[in-house]
Amino acid sequence: MVDLKYIGHSAVEIKTKDTSILVDPYVSVNPNYDYTKIEKLSDIFLTHGHGDHLGEAIEIAKKKKATITAVFELAKYCEEQKCKTRDVGLGSWINYEWGRAVFLPAFHSSSLPDGGYAGCAASILFDVEGVRIYHAGDTCLNSEMKIVKELYRPNIALLPIGGTYTMDVEHAAVAAQWIGAQTVIPIHYGTFPSIQADLQKFAQLVQIQNTNCCILNPDEIKQ
Ligand code: NI
Ligand code: MN
């Protein structure tokens, strides 16, 4: 059984039978979230290098002895910060003890905290105990999402809806259709004034397509 906890912004914790993994751990966005309480944290995934996604990854990886998986340039940066890393590119399954993941195209920029080149931005698809979870990262609507449906048929899709830097609610609703997941969870909204979103409108647009829209409050868990 897989538990998906929404930490806030784009940060999620996926808890499997034996371990937990974190995606885009900008955990400081949620003062109630305490990563030190995670029993076993094996892996941290980064969609790209921007501060609201890299978040506290370096600190968490060191304290919890977790491995950071990221696109080559970003992984090298994390390695220079003395973290254990796995560097990857887009396009192939990467195997883990708890399952596997594949980095997929996202249309967005990516840079290191010092402004340096962080490689390309990614969406990440996880295959965990038979559940396929697609984390879009930061991206605009793009036709690669149709391929995601064709190749992977995710069960759950986490989609940014806040606009300005990513899809807005209207484009994210189209993305939901293209990706074809049974359940869609909105992320990347409300954190800053520039990414406010009409959640009810998003839920309506998604539900018209017979897709379940699951709006999670910070700390809420989707099983
Ligand atoms: Ni970004
Ligand atoms: Mn972002």
GROMACS .gro file of N, CA and C in nm, residues 46-181:
model
  408
   46LEU      N    1   1.447   1.519  -0.736
   46LEU     CA    2   1.435   1.660  -0.770
   46LEU      C    3   1.394   1.674  -0.916
   47THR      N    4   1.286   1.750  -0.940
   47THR     CA    5   1.243   1.771  -1.079
   47THR      C    6   1.332   1.874  -1.148
   48HIS      N    7   1.383   1.970  -1.072
   48HIS     CA    8   1.476   2.071  -1.125
   48HIS      C    9   1.538   2.149  -1.010
   49GLY      N   10   1.624   2.246  -1.044
   49GLY     CA   11   1.707   2.309  -0.942
   49GLY      C   12   1.651   2.432  -0.872
   50HIS      N   13   1.538   2.482  -0.915
   50HIS     CA   14   1.485   2.604  -0.853
   50HIS      C   15   1.462   2.585  -0.703
   51GLY      N   16   1.481   2.695  -0.629
   51GLY     CA   17   1.477   2.689  -0.483
   51GLY      C   18   1.349   2.631  -0.425
   52ASP      N   19   1.238   2.652  -0.494
   52ASP     CA   20   1.110   2.601  -0.441
   52ASP      C   21   1.092   2.451  -0.471
   53HIS      N   22   1.196   2.388  -0.528
   53HIS     CA   23   1.192   2.243  -0.554
   53HIS      C   24   1.311   2.173  -0.489
   54LEU      N   25   1.431   2.234  -0.504
   54LEU     CA   26   1.549   2.184  -0.433
   54LEU      C   27   1.523   2.193  -0.283
   55GLY      N   28   1.463   2.304  -0.243
   55GLY     CA   29   1.422   2.320  -0.103
   55GLY      C   30   1.532   2.284  -0.006
   56GLU      N   31   1.501   2.197   0.089
   56GLU     CA   32   1.596   2.158   0.192
   56GLU      C   33   1.659   2.022   0.161
   57ALA      N   34   1.661   1.987   0.033
   57ALA     CA   35   1.708   1.853  -0.008
   57ALA      C   36   1.847   1.819   0.045
   58ILE      N   37   1.939   1.914   0.040
   58ILE     CA   38   2.078   1.886   0.080
   58ILE      C   39   2.084   1.848   0.228
   59GLU      N   40   2.022   1.931   0.309
   59GLU     CA   41   2.020   1.909   0.454
   59GLU      C   42   1.951   1.776   0.488
   60ILE      N   43   1.837   1.751   0.426
   60ILE     CA   44   1.761   1.629   0.455
   60ILE      C   45   1.839   1.505   0.413
   61ALA      N   46   1.899   1.512   0.294
   61ALA     CA   47   1.973   1.396   0.243
   61ALA      C   48   2.086   1.358   0.338
   62LYS      N   49   2.155   1.460   0.389
   62LYS     CA   50   2.266   1.432   0.481
   62LYS      C   51   2.216   1.376   0.613
   63LYS      N   52   2.114   1.441   0.670
   63LYS     CA   53   2.066   1.397   0.802
   63LYS      C   54   2.002   1.259   0.797
   64LYS      N   55   1.932   1.229   0.687
   64LYS     CA   56   1.859   1.102   0.680
   64LYS      C   57   1.935   0.996   0.600
   65LYS      N   58   2.056   1.030   0.556
   65LYS     CA   59   2.136   0.939   0.473
   65LYS      C   60   2.057   0.890   0.351
   66ALA      N   61   1.989   0.981   0.287
   66ALA     CA   62   1.911   0.948   0.169
   66ALA      C   63   1.990   0.983   0.043
   67THR      N   64   1.960   0.917  -0.065
   67THR     CA   65   2.025   0.943  -0.193
   67THR      C   66   1.939   1.039  -0.275
   68ILE      N   67   2.002   1.138  -0.336
   68ILE     CA   68   1.929   1.231  -0.423
   68ILE      C   69   1.941   1.183  -0.568
   69THR      N   70   1.827   1.166  -0.635
   69THR     CA   71   1.829   1.137  -0.778
   69THR      C   72   1.784   1.262  -0.852
   70ALA      N   73   1.865   1.304  -0.949
   70ALA     CA   74   1.834   1.424  -1.026
   70ALA      C   75   1.904   1.416  -1.161
   71VAL      N   76   1.865   1.504  -1.251
   71VAL     CA   77   1.932   1.516  -1.381
   71VAL      C   78   2.080   1.549  -1.356
   72PHE      N   79   2.166   1.496  -1.441
   72PHE     CA   80   2.312   1.497  -1.424
   72PHE      C   81   2.370   1.623  -1.358
   73GLU      N   82   2.344   1.740  -1.416
   73GLU     CA   83   2.408   1.863  -1.366
   73GLU      C   84   2.364   1.896  -1.224
   74LEU      N   85   2.236   1.876  -1.196
   74LEU     CA   86   2.184   1.904  -1.062
   74LEU      C   87   2.236   1.801  -0.962
   75ALA      N   88   2.247   1.676  -1.005
   75ALA     CA   89   2.301   1.571  -0.919
   75ALA      C   90   2.447   1.601  -0.885
   76LYS      N   91   2.523   1.650  -0.984
   76LYS     CA   92   2.664   1.684  -0.959
   76LYS      C   93   2.674   1.794  -0.854
   77TYR      N   94   2.585   1.893  -0.863
   77TYR     CA   95   2.584   2.000  -0.762
   77TYR      C   96   2.559   1.941  -0.623
   78CYS      N   97   2.463   1.850  -0.612
   78CYS     CA   98   2.430   1.789  -0.482
   78CYS      C   99   2.548   1.706  -0.431
   79GLU      N  100   2.618   1.642  -0.525
   79GLU     CA  101   2.735   1.564  -0.488
   79GLU      C  102   2.845   1.655  -0.432
   80GLU      N  103   2.861   1.771  -0.495
   80GLU     CA  104   2.960   1.868  -0.445
   80GLU      C  105   2.925   1.916  -0.304
   81GLN      N  106   2.795   1.911  -0.272
   81GLN     CA  107   2.751   1.949  -0.136
   81GLN      C  108   2.761   1.829  -0.041
   82LYS      N  109   2.830   1.725  -0.085
   82LYS     CA  110   2.858   1.605  -0.004
   82LYS      C  111   2.735   1.516   0.018
   83CYS      N  112   2.647   1.515  -0.079
   83CYS     CA  113   2.532   1.424  -0.072
   83CYS      C  114   2.560   1.301  -0.158
   84LYS      N  115   2.494   1.192  -0.120
   84LYS     CA  116   2.496   1.072  -0.202
   84LYS      C  117   2.397   1.095  -0.316
   85THR      N  118   2.438   1.065  -0.440
   85THR     CA  119   2.349   1.099  -0.552
   85THR      C  120   2.342   0.987  -0.657
   86ARG      N  121   2.237   0.994  -0.736
   86ARG     CA  122   2.228   0.917  -0.861
   86ARG      C  123   2.197   1.017  -0.968
   87ASP      N  124   2.284   1.025  -1.069
   87ASP     CA  125   2.261   1.119  -1.178
   87ASP      C  126   2.196   1.047  -1.293
   88VAL      N  127   2.096   1.111  -1.350
   88VAL     CA  128   2.019   1.048  -1.457
   88VAL      C  129   1.992   1.148  -1.569
   89GLY      N  130   1.942   1.095  -1.680
   89GLY     CA  131   1.890   1.178  -1.787
   89GLY      C  132   1.744   1.140  -1.807
   90LEU      N  133   1.680   1.206  -1.900
   90LEU     CA  134   1.541   1.173  -1.928
   90LEU      C  135   1.535   1.041  -2.005
   91GLY      N  136   1.435   0.959  -1.976
   91GLY     CA  137   1.402   0.855  -2.070
   91GLY      C  138   1.422   0.710  -2.039
   92SER      N  139   1.470   0.673  -1.920
   92SER     CA  140   1.476   0.529  -1.894
   92SER      C  141   1.437   0.499  -1.750
   93TRP      N  142   1.385   0.380  -1.730
   93TRP     CA  143   1.351   0.337  -1.593
   93TRP      C  144   1.478   0.326  -1.511
   94ILE      N  145   1.474   0.377  -1.390
   94ILE     CA  146   1.583   0.364  -1.294
   94ILE      C  147   1.528   0.276  -1.181
   95ASN      N  148   1.599   0.170  -1.149
   95ASN     CA  149   1.547   0.076  -1.049
   95ASN      C  150   1.592   0.108  -0.907
   96TYR      N  151   1.500   0.085  -0.815
   96TYR     CA  152   1.525   0.105  -0.672
   96TYR      C  153   1.471  -0.017  -0.599
   97GLU      N  154   1.507  -0.028  -0.472
   97GLU     CA  155   1.455  -0.142  -0.394
   97GLU      C  156   1.303  -0.137  -0.382
   98TRP      N  157   1.249  -0.017  -0.378
   98TRP     CA  158   1.103   0.000  -0.358
   98TRP      C  159   1.025   0.007  -0.488
   99GLY      N  160   1.092   0.009  -0.603
   99GLY     CA  161   1.021   0.023  -0.730
   99GLY      C  162   1.109   0.086  -0.834
  100ARG      N  163   1.054   0.170  -0.919
  100ARG     CA  164   1.136   0.233  -1.021
  100ARG      C  165   1.079   0.370  -1.058
  101ALA      N  166   1.162   0.449  -1.127
  101ALA     CA  167   1.121   0.584  -1.165
  101ALA      C  168   1.178   0.617  -1.302
  102VAL      N  169   1.109   0.701  -1.375
  102VAL     CA  170   1.162   0.747  -1.504
  102VAL      C  171   1.144   0.898  -1.513
  103PHE      N  172   1.252   0.965  -1.553
  103PHE     CA  173   1.248   1.110  -1.571
  103PHE      C  174   1.199   1.139  -1.713
  104LEU      N  175   1.103   1.230  -1.723
  104LEU     CA  176   1.036   1.260  -1.850
  104LEU      C  177   1.042   1.409  -1.879
  105PRO      N  178   1.012   1.450  -2.002
  105PRO     CA  179   1.025   1.591  -2.037
  105PRO      C  180   0.932   1.684  -1.957
  106ALA      N  181   0.987   1.799  -1.918
  106ALA     CA  182   0.907   1.909  -1.864
  106ALA      C  183   0.957   2.032  -1.939
  107PHE      N  184   0.870   2.124  -1.967
  107PHE     CA  185   0.911   2.245  -2.040
  107PHE      C  186   0.920   2.358  -1.940
  108HIS      N  187   1.044   2.386  -1.898
  108HIS     CA  188   1.066   2.481  -1.789
  108HIS      C  189   1.216   2.507  -1.784
  109SER      N  190   1.259   2.612  -1.713
  109SER     CA  191   1.402   2.634  -1.696
  109SER      C  192   1.449   2.562  -1.570
  110SER      N  193   1.579   2.561  -1.548
  110SER     CA  194   1.634   2.498  -1.428
  110SER      C  195   1.770   2.559  -1.401
  111SER      N  196   1.792   2.605  -1.279
  111SER     CA  197   1.924   2.658  -1.244
  111SER      C  198   1.959   2.621  -1.102
  112LEU      N  199   2.090   2.629  -1.072
  112LEU     CA  200   2.141   2.598  -0.938
  112LEU      C  201   2.123   2.721  -0.849
  113PRO      N  202   2.137   2.705  -0.718
  113PRO     CA  203   2.123   2.820  -0.627
  113PRO      C  204   2.218   2.935  -0.663
  114ASP      N  205   2.335   2.902  -0.719
  114ASP     CA  206   2.430   3.008  -0.756
  114ASP      C  207   2.404   3.062  -0.897
  115GLY      N  208   2.296   3.020  -0.958
  115GLY     CA  209   2.262   3.067  -1.093
  115GLY      C  210   2.319   2.981  -1.203
  116GLY      N  211   2.401   2.883  -1.166
  116GLY     CA  212   2.464   2.795  -1.266
  116GLY      C  213   2.366   2.703  -1.336
  117TYR      N  214   2.417   2.637  -1.440
  117TYR     CA  215   2.335   2.549  -1.524
  117TYR      C  216   2.300   2.421  -1.448
  118ALA      N  217   2.172   2.388  -1.443
  118ALA     CA  218   2.128   2.270  -1.367
  118ALA      C  219   2.074   2.161  -1.458
  119GLY      N  220   2.105   2.169  -1.587
  119GLY     CA  221   2.052   2.067  -1.678
  119GLY      C  222   1.907   2.099  -1.712
  120CYS      N  223   1.838   2.001  -1.769
  120CYS     CA  224   1.699   2.026  -1.808
  120CYS      C  225   1.605   1.996  -1.691
  121ALA      N  226   1.489   2.059  -1.697
  121ALA     CA  227   1.385   2.031  -1.598
  121ALA      C  228   1.316   1.900  -1.636
  122ALA      N  229   1.256   1.834  -1.537
  122ALA     CA  230   1.193   1.705  -1.562
  122ALA      C  231   1.059   1.692  -1.492
  123SER      N  232   0.978   1.603  -1.548
  123SER     CA  233   0.865   1.545  -1.475
  123SER      C  234   0.914   1.406  -1.435
  124ILE      N  235   0.859   1.349  -1.331
  124ILE     CA  236   0.906   1.217  -1.288
  124ILE      C  237   0.787   1.124  -1.268
  125LEU      N  238   0.799   1.005  -1.324
  125LEU     CA  239   0.695   0.904  -1.306
  125LEU      C  240   0.749   0.792  -1.216
  126PHE      N  241   0.673   0.761  -1.112
  126PHE     CA  242   0.712   0.659  -1.015
  126PHE      C  243   0.624   0.536  -1.030
  127ASP      N  244   0.687   0.421  -1.018
  127ASP     CA  245   0.616   0.294  -1.021
  127ASP      C  246   0.642   0.230  -0.884
  128VAL      N  247   0.546   0.244  -0.795
  128VAL     CA  248   0.565   0.201  -0.657
  128VAL      C  249   0.456   0.102  -0.619
  129GLU      N  250   0.495  -0.021  -0.594
  129GLU     CA  251   0.400  -0.124  -0.552
  129GLU      C  252   0.274  -0.125  -0.639
  130GLY      N  253   0.295  -0.120  -0.768
  130GLY     CA  254   0.184  -0.131  -0.861
  130GLY      C  255   0.107  -0.001  -0.885
  131VAL      N  256   0.145   0.106  -0.816
  131VAL     CA  257   0.079   0.235  -0.836
  131VAL      C  258   0.173   0.326  -0.915
  132ARG      N  259   0.118   0.388  -1.018
  132ARG     CA  260   0.200   0.478  -1.099
  132ARG      C  261   0.162   0.622  -1.069
  133ILE      N  262   0.262   0.696  -1.022
  133ILE     CA  263   0.240   0.835  -0.981
  133ILE      C  264   0.325   0.926  -1.070
  134TYR      N  265   0.258   1.018  -1.136
  134TYR     CA  266   0.327   1.113  -1.225
  134TYR      C  267   0.336   1.247  -1.154
  135HIS      N  268   0.459   1.295  -1.130
  135HIS     CA  269   0.480   1.427  -1.070
  135HIS      C  270   0.531   1.517  -1.182
  136ALA      N  271   0.451   1.614  -1.220
  136ALA     CA  272   0.483   1.693  -1.340
  136ALA      C  273   0.597   1.792  -1.319
  137GLY      N  274   0.634   1.820  -1.193
  137GLY     CA  275   0.733   1.925  -1.169
  137GLY      C  276   0.675   2.058  -1.212
  138ASP      N  277   0.760   2.145  -1.264
  138ASP     CA  278   0.712   2.272  -1.322
  138ASP      C  279   0.711   2.253  -1.473
  139THR      N  280   0.598   2.275  -1.536
  139THR     CA  281   0.595   2.264  -1.681
  139THR      C  282   0.473   2.335  -1.738
  140CYS      N  283   0.482   2.369  -1.865
  140CYS     CA  284   0.363   2.413  -1.937
  140CYS      C  285   0.294   2.289  -1.990
  141LEU      N  286   0.176   2.309  -2.042
  141LEU     CA  287   0.105   2.201  -2.111
  141LEU      C  288   0.190   2.161  -2.231
  142ASN      N  289   0.209   2.032  -2.253
  142ASN     CA  290   0.287   1.990  -2.369
  142ASN      C  291   0.242   1.854  -2.417
  143SER      N  292   0.261   1.830  -2.546
  143SER     CA  293   0.204   1.710  -2.607
  143SER      C  294   0.275   1.582  -2.563
  144GLU      N  295   0.392   1.595  -2.497
  144GLU     CA  296   0.457   1.475  -2.441
  144GLU      C  297   0.364   1.405  -2.344
  145MET      N  298   0.274   1.483  -2.285
  145MET     CA  299   0.182   1.426  -2.186
  145MET      C  300   0.091   1.319  -2.249
  146LYS      N  301   0.067   1.332  -2.379
  146LYS     CA  302  -0.013   1.229  -2.447
  146LYS      C  303   0.065   1.098  -2.454
  147ILE      N  304   0.197   1.111  -2.468
  147ILE     CA  305   0.284   0.993  -2.470
  147ILE      C  306   0.286   0.928  -2.331
  148VAL      N  307   0.280   1.012  -2.229
  148VAL     CA  308   0.278   0.959  -2.092
  148VAL      C  309   0.158   0.867  -2.076
  149LYS      N  310   0.045   0.911  -2.129
  149LYS     CA  311  -0.075   0.825  -2.121
  149LYS      C  312  -0.054   0.696  -2.200
  150GLU      N  313  -0.003   0.711  -2.322
  150GLU     CA  314   0.013   0.595  -2.409
  150GLU      C  315   0.110   0.493  -2.349
  151LEU      N  316   0.222   0.542  -2.295
  151LEU     CA  317   0.326   0.450  -2.247
  151LEU      C  318   0.306   0.403  -2.104
  152TYR      N  319   0.256   0.490  -2.019
  152TYR     CA  320   0.262   0.460  -1.875
  152TYR      C  321   0.128   0.450  -1.804
  153ARG      N  322   0.024   0.512  -1.856
  153ARG     CA  323  -0.108   0.510  -1.791
  153ARG      C  324  -0.099   0.532  -1.640
  154PRO      N  325  -0.053   0.649  -1.596
  154PRO     CA  326  -0.042   0.671  -1.452
  154PRO      C  327  -0.178   0.665  -1.381
  155ASN      N  328  -0.175   0.623  -1.255
  155ASN     CA  329  -0.297   0.621  -1.175
  155ASN      C  330  -0.325   0.757  -1.113
  156ILE      N  331  -0.216   0.823  -1.073
  156ILE     CA  332  -0.228   0.952  -1.005
  156ILE      C  333  -0.137   1.052  -1.075
  157ALA      N  334  -0.187   1.172  -1.101
  157ALA     CA  335  -0.102   1.277  -1.160
  157ALA      C  336  -0.104   1.400  -1.070
  158LEU      N  337   0.016   1.444  -1.033
  158LEU     CA  338   0.031   1.569  -0.957
  158LEU      C  339   0.064   1.678  -1.057
  159LEU      N  340  -0.024   1.778  -1.068
  159LEU     CA  341  -0.009   1.879  -1.172
  159LEU      C  342  -0.003   2.020  -1.115
  160PRO      N  343   0.096   2.099  -1.162
  160PRO     CA  344   0.101   2.239  -1.118
  160PRO      C  345  -0.014   2.316  -1.182
  161ILE      N  346  -0.079   2.401  -1.103
  161ILE     CA  347  -0.196   2.474  -1.156
  161ILE      C  348  -0.186   2.625  -1.133
  162GLY      N  349  -0.076   2.671  -1.070
  162GLY     CA  350  -0.071   2.811  -1.025
  162GLY      C  351  -0.046   2.915  -1.133
  163GLY      N  352  -0.014   2.873  -1.255
  163GLY     CA  353   0.012   2.969  -1.361
  163GLY      C  354   0.141   3.046  -1.341
  164THR      N  355   0.163   3.147  -1.423
  164THR     CA  356   0.282   3.234  -1.427
  164THR      C  357   0.409   3.157  -1.466
  165TYR      N  358   0.447   3.054  -1.389
  165TYR     CA  359   0.568   2.977  -1.420
  165TYR      C  360   0.535   2.840  -1.479
  166THR      N  361   0.409   2.803  -1.467
  166THR     CA  362   0.366   2.668  -1.507
  166THR      C  363   0.228   2.677  -1.572
  167MET      N  364   0.166   2.563  -1.591
  167MET     CA  365   0.027   2.557  -1.636
  167MET      C  366  -0.062   2.633  -1.538
  168ASP      N  367  -0.171   2.688  -1.592
  168ASP     CA  368  -0.276   2.743  -1.505
  168ASP      C  369  -0.387   2.638  -1.495
  169VAL      N  370  -0.497   2.670  -1.432
  169VAL     CA  371  -0.600   2.568  -1.411
  169VAL      C  372  -0.658   2.516  -1.543
  170GLU      N  373  -0.672   2.603  -1.641
  170GLU     CA  374  -0.732   2.557  -1.768
  170GLU      C  375  -0.638   2.461  -1.841
  171HIS      N  376  -0.510   2.498  -1.849
  171HIS     CA  377  -0.415   2.409  -1.916
  171HIS      C  378  -0.394   2.280  -1.836
  172ALA      N  379  -0.394   2.292  -1.704
  172ALA     CA  380  -0.375   2.172  -1.621
  172ALA      C  381  -0.493   2.076  -1.638
  173ALA      N  382  -0.611   2.129  -1.661
  173ALA     CA  383  -0.728   2.043  -1.684
  173ALA      C  384  -0.713   1.968  -1.817
  174VAL      N  385  -0.657   2.035  -1.916
  174VAL     CA  386  -0.629   1.967  -2.044
  174VAL      C  387  -0.521   1.861  -2.021
  175ALA      N  388  -0.420   1.896  -1.944
  175ALA     CA  389  -0.312   1.801  -1.913
  175ALA      C  390  -0.370   1.677  -1.846
  176ALA      N  391  -0.463   1.697  -1.755
  176ALA     CA  392  -0.525   1.584  -1.684
  176ALA      C  393  -0.586   1.487  -1.785
  177GLN      N  394  -0.652   1.543  -1.885
  177GLN     CA  395  -0.716   1.461  -1.988
  177GLN      C  396  -0.610   1.387  -2.071
  178TRP      N  397  -0.505   1.460  -2.110
  178TRP     CA  398  -0.401   1.400  -2.194
  178TRP      C  399  -0.327   1.289  -2.121
  179ILE      N  400  -0.301   1.311  -1.992
  179ILE     CA  401  -0.225   1.213  -1.913
  179ILE      C  402  -0.312   1.093  -1.878
  180GLY      N  403  -0.440   1.120  -1.862
  180GLY     CA  404  -0.536   1.012  -1.845
  180GLY      C  405  -0.533   0.940  -1.712
  181ALA      N  406  -0.483   1.006  -1.607
  181ALA     CA  407  -0.482   0.942  -1.474
  181ALA      C  408  -0.624   0.941  -1.416
   0.00000   0.00000   0.00000
